N, C-alpha and C. Protein backbone atom coordinates (compact mmCIF):
# COMPACT_ATOMS: atom_id res chain seq x y z
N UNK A 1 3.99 4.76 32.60
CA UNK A 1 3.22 3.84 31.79
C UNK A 1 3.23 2.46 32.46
N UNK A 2 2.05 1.43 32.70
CA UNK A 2 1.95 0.30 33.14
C UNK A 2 2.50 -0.30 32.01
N UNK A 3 2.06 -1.68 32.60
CA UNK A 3 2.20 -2.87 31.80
C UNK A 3 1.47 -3.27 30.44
N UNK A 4 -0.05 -2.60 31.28
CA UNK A 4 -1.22 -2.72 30.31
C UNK A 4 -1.06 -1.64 29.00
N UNK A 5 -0.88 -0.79 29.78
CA UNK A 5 -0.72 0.07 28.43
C UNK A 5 0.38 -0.03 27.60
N UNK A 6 1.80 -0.41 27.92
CA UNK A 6 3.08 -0.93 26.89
C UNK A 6 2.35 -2.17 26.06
N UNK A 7 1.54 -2.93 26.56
CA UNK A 7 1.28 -4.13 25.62
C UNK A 7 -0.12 -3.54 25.03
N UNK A 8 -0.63 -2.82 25.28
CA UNK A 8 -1.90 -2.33 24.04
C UNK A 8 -0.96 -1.65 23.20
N UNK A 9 -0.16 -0.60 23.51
CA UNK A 9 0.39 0.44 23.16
C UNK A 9 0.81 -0.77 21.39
N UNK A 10 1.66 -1.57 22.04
CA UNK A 10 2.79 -2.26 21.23
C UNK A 10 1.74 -2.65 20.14
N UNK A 11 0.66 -3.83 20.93
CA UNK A 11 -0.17 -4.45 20.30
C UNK A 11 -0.95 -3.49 18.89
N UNK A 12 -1.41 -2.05 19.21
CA UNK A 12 -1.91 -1.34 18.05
C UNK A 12 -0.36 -1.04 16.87
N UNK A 13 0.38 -0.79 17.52
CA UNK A 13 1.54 -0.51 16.68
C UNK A 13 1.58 -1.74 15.68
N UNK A 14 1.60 -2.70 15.86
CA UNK A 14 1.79 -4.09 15.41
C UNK A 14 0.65 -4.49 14.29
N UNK A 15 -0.85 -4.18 14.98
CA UNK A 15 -1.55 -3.93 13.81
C UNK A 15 -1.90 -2.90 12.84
N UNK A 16 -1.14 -1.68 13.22
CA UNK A 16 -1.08 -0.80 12.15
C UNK A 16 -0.08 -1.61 11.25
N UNK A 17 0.88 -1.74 11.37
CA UNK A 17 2.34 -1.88 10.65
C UNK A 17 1.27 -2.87 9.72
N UNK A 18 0.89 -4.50 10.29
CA UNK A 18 0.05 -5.38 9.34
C UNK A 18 -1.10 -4.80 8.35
N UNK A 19 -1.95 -3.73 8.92
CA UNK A 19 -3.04 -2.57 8.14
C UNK A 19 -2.27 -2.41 6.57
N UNK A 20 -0.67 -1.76 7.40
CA UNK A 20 0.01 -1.02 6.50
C UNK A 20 0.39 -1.99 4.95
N UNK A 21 1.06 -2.99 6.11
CA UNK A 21 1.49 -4.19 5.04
C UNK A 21 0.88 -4.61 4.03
N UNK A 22 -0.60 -4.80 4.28
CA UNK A 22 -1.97 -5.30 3.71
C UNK A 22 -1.60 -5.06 2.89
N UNK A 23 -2.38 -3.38 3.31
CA UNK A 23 -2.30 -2.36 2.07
C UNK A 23 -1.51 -1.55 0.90
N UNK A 24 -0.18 -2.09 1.68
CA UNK A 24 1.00 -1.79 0.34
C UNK A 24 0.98 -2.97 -0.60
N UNK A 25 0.38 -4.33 -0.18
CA UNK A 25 0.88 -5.18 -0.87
C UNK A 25 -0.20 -5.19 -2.25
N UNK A 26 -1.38 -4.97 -1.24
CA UNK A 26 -2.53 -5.02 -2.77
C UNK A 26 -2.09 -3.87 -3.52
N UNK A 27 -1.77 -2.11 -2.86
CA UNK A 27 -1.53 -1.40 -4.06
C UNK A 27 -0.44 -1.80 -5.38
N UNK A 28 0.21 -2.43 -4.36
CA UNK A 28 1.60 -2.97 -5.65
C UNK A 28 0.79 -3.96 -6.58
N UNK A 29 -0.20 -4.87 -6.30
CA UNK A 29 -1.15 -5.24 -7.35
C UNK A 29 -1.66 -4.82 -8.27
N UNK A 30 -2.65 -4.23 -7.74
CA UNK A 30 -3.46 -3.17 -8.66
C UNK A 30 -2.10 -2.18 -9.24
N UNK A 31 -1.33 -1.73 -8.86
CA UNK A 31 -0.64 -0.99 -9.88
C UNK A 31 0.07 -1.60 -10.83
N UNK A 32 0.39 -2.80 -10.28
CA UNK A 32 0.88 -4.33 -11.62
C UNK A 32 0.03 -4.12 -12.57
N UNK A 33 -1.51 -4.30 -12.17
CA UNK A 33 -2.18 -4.82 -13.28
C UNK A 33 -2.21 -3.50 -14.24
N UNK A 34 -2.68 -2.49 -13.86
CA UNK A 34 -2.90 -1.30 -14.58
C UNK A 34 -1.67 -0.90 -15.35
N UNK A 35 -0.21 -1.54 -14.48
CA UNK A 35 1.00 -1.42 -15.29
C UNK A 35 1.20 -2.12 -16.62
N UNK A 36 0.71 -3.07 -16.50
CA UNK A 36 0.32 -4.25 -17.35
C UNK A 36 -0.56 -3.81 -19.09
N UNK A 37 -1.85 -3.07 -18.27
CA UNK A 37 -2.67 -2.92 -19.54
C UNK A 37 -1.91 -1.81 -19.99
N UNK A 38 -0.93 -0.80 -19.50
CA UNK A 38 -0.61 0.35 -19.71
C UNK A 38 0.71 -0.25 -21.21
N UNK A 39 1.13 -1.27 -21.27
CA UNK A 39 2.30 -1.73 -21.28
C UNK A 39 1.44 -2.55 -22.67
N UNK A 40 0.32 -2.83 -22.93
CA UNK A 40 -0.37 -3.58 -23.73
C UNK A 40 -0.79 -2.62 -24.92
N UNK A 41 -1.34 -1.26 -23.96
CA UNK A 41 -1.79 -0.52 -25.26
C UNK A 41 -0.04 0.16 -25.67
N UNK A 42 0.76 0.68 -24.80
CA UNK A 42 1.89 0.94 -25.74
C UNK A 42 2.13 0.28 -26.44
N UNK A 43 2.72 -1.16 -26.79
CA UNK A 43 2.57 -1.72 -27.69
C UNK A 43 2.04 -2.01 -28.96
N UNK A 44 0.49 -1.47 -28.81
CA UNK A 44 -0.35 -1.94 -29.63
C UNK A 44 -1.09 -0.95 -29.86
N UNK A 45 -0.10 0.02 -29.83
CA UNK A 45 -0.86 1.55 -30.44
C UNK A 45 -2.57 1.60 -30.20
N UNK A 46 -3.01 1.00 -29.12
CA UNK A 46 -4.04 1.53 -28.75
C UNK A 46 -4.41 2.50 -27.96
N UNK A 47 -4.47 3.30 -28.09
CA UNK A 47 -4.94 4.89 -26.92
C UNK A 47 -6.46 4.75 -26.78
N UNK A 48 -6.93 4.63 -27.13
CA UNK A 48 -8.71 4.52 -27.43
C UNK A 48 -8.72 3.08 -25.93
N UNK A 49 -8.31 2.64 -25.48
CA UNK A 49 -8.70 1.91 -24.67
C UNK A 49 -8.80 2.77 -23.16
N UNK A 50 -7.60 3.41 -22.92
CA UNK A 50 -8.12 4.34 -21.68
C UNK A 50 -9.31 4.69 -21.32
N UNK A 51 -9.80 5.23 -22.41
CA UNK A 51 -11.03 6.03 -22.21
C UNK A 51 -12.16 5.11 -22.28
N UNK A 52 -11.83 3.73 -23.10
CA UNK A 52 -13.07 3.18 -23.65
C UNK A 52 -13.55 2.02 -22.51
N UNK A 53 -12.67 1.52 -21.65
CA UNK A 53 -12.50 0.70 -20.54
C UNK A 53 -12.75 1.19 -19.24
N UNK A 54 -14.03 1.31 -18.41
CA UNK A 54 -14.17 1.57 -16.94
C UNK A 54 -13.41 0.75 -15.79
N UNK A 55 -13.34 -0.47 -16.41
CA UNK A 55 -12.54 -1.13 -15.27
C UNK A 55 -10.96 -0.41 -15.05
N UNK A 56 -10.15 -0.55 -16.17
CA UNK A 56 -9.06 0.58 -16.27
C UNK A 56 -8.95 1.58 -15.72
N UNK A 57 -10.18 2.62 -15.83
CA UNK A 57 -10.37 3.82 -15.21
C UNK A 57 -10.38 3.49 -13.57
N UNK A 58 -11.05 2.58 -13.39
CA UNK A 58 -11.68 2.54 -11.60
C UNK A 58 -10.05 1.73 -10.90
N UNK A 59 -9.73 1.41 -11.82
CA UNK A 59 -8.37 0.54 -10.86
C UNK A 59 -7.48 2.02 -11.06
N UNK A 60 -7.19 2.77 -11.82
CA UNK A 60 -6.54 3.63 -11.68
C UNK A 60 -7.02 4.60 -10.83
N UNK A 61 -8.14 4.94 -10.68
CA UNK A 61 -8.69 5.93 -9.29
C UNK A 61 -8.38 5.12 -8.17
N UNK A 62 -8.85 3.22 -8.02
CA UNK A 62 -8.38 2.33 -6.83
C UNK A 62 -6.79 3.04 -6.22
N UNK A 63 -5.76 2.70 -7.55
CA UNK A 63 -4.25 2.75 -7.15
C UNK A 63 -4.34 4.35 -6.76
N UNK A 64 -4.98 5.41 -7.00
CA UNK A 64 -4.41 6.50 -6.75
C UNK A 64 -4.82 7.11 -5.45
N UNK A 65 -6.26 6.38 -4.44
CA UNK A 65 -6.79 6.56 -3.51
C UNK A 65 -5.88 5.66 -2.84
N UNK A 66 -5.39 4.41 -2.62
CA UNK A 66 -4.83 3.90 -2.21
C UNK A 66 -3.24 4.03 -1.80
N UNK A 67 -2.80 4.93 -2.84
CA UNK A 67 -1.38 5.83 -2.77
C UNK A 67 -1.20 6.67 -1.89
N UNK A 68 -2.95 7.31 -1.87
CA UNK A 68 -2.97 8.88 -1.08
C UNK A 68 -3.21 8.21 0.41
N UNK A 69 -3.90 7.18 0.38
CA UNK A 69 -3.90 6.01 2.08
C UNK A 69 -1.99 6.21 2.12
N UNK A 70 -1.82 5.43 1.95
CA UNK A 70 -0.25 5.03 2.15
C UNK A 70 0.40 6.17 2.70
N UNK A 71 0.34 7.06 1.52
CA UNK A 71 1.32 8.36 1.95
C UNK A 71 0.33 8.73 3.86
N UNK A 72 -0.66 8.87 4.05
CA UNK A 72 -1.44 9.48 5.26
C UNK A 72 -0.95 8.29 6.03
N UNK A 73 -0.92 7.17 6.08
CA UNK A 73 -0.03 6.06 6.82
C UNK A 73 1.10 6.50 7.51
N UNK A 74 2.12 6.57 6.70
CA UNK A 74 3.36 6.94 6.19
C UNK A 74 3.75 8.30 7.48
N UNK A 75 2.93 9.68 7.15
CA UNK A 75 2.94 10.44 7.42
C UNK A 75 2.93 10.22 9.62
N UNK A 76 1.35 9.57 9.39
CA UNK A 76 1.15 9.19 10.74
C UNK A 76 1.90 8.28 11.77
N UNK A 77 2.49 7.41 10.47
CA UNK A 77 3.44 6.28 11.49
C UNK A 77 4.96 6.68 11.78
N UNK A 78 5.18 8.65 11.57
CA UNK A 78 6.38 8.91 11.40
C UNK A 78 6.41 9.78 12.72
N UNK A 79 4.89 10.42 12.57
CA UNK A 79 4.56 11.24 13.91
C UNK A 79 4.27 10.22 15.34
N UNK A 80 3.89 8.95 15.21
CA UNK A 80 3.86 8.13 15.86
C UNK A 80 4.96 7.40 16.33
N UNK A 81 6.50 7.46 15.37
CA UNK A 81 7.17 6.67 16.19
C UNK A 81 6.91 5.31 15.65
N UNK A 82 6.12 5.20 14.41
CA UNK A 82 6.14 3.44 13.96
C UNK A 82 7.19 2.84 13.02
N UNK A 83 8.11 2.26 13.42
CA UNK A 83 8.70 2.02 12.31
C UNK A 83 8.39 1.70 11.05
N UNK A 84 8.37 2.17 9.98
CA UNK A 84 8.01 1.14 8.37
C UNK A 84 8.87 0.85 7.63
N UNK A 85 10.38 0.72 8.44
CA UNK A 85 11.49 1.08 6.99
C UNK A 85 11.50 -0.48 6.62
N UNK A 86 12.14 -0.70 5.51
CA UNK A 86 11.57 -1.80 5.22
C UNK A 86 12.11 -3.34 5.15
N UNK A 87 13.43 -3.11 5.90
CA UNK A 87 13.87 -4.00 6.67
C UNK A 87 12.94 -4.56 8.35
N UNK A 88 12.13 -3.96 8.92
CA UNK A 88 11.50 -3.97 9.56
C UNK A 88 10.09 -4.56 9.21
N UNK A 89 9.60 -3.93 8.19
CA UNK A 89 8.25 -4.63 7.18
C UNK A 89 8.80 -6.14 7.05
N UNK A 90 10.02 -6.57 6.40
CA UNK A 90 9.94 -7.61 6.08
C UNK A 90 10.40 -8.50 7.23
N UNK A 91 11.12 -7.87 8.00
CA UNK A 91 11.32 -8.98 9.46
C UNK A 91 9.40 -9.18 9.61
N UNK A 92 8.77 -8.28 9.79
CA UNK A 92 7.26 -8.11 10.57
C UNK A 92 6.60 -9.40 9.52
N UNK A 93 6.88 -9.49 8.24
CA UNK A 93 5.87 -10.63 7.43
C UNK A 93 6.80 -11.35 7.69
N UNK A 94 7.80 -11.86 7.55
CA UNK A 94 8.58 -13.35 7.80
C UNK A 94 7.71 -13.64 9.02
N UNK A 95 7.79 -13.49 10.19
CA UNK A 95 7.46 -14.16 11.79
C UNK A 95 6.27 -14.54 11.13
């Protein structure tokens, strides 16, 4: 392996891991929020809102397409050799 290719090599590794980062950070969002309304109707004995609310519905298909990303991430950056553990994630966002 050259030079060129250790520093592309590194360089894609580096922006997967950030891809990755992105994208764990918004799912932990969107699953806040949906945790949130989930946490509103227990309370408030509303069940009739699940069904009656599309935005609800579409953030919960969002978080669950976005889960099934992660895990295929996950999967690939294990066959790849990328680190994600998450002492590593958070050294990678501090710098």
């Amino acid at each position: 392996m050259d030079d060129n290719t250790i520093i592309e090599t590194d360089k894609r590794k580096r922006e997967f891991i950030d891809d990755y980062i992105k994208l764990k950070n918004k799912y932990e969002e969107v699953k806040d929020q949906c945790n949130r309304v989930e946490v509103y109707i227990l309370k408030n004995n509303n069940h009739s809102i699940n069904d009656s609310d599309p935005l609800y519905n579409i953030m919960r298909q969002q978080q669950k397409a976005m889960g099934e990303l992660l895990h295929i991430l996950e999967l690939r950056a294990y066959i790849e050799n990328i680190p994600l553990s998450y002492k590593i994630l958070y050294q990678e966002v501090e710098e």
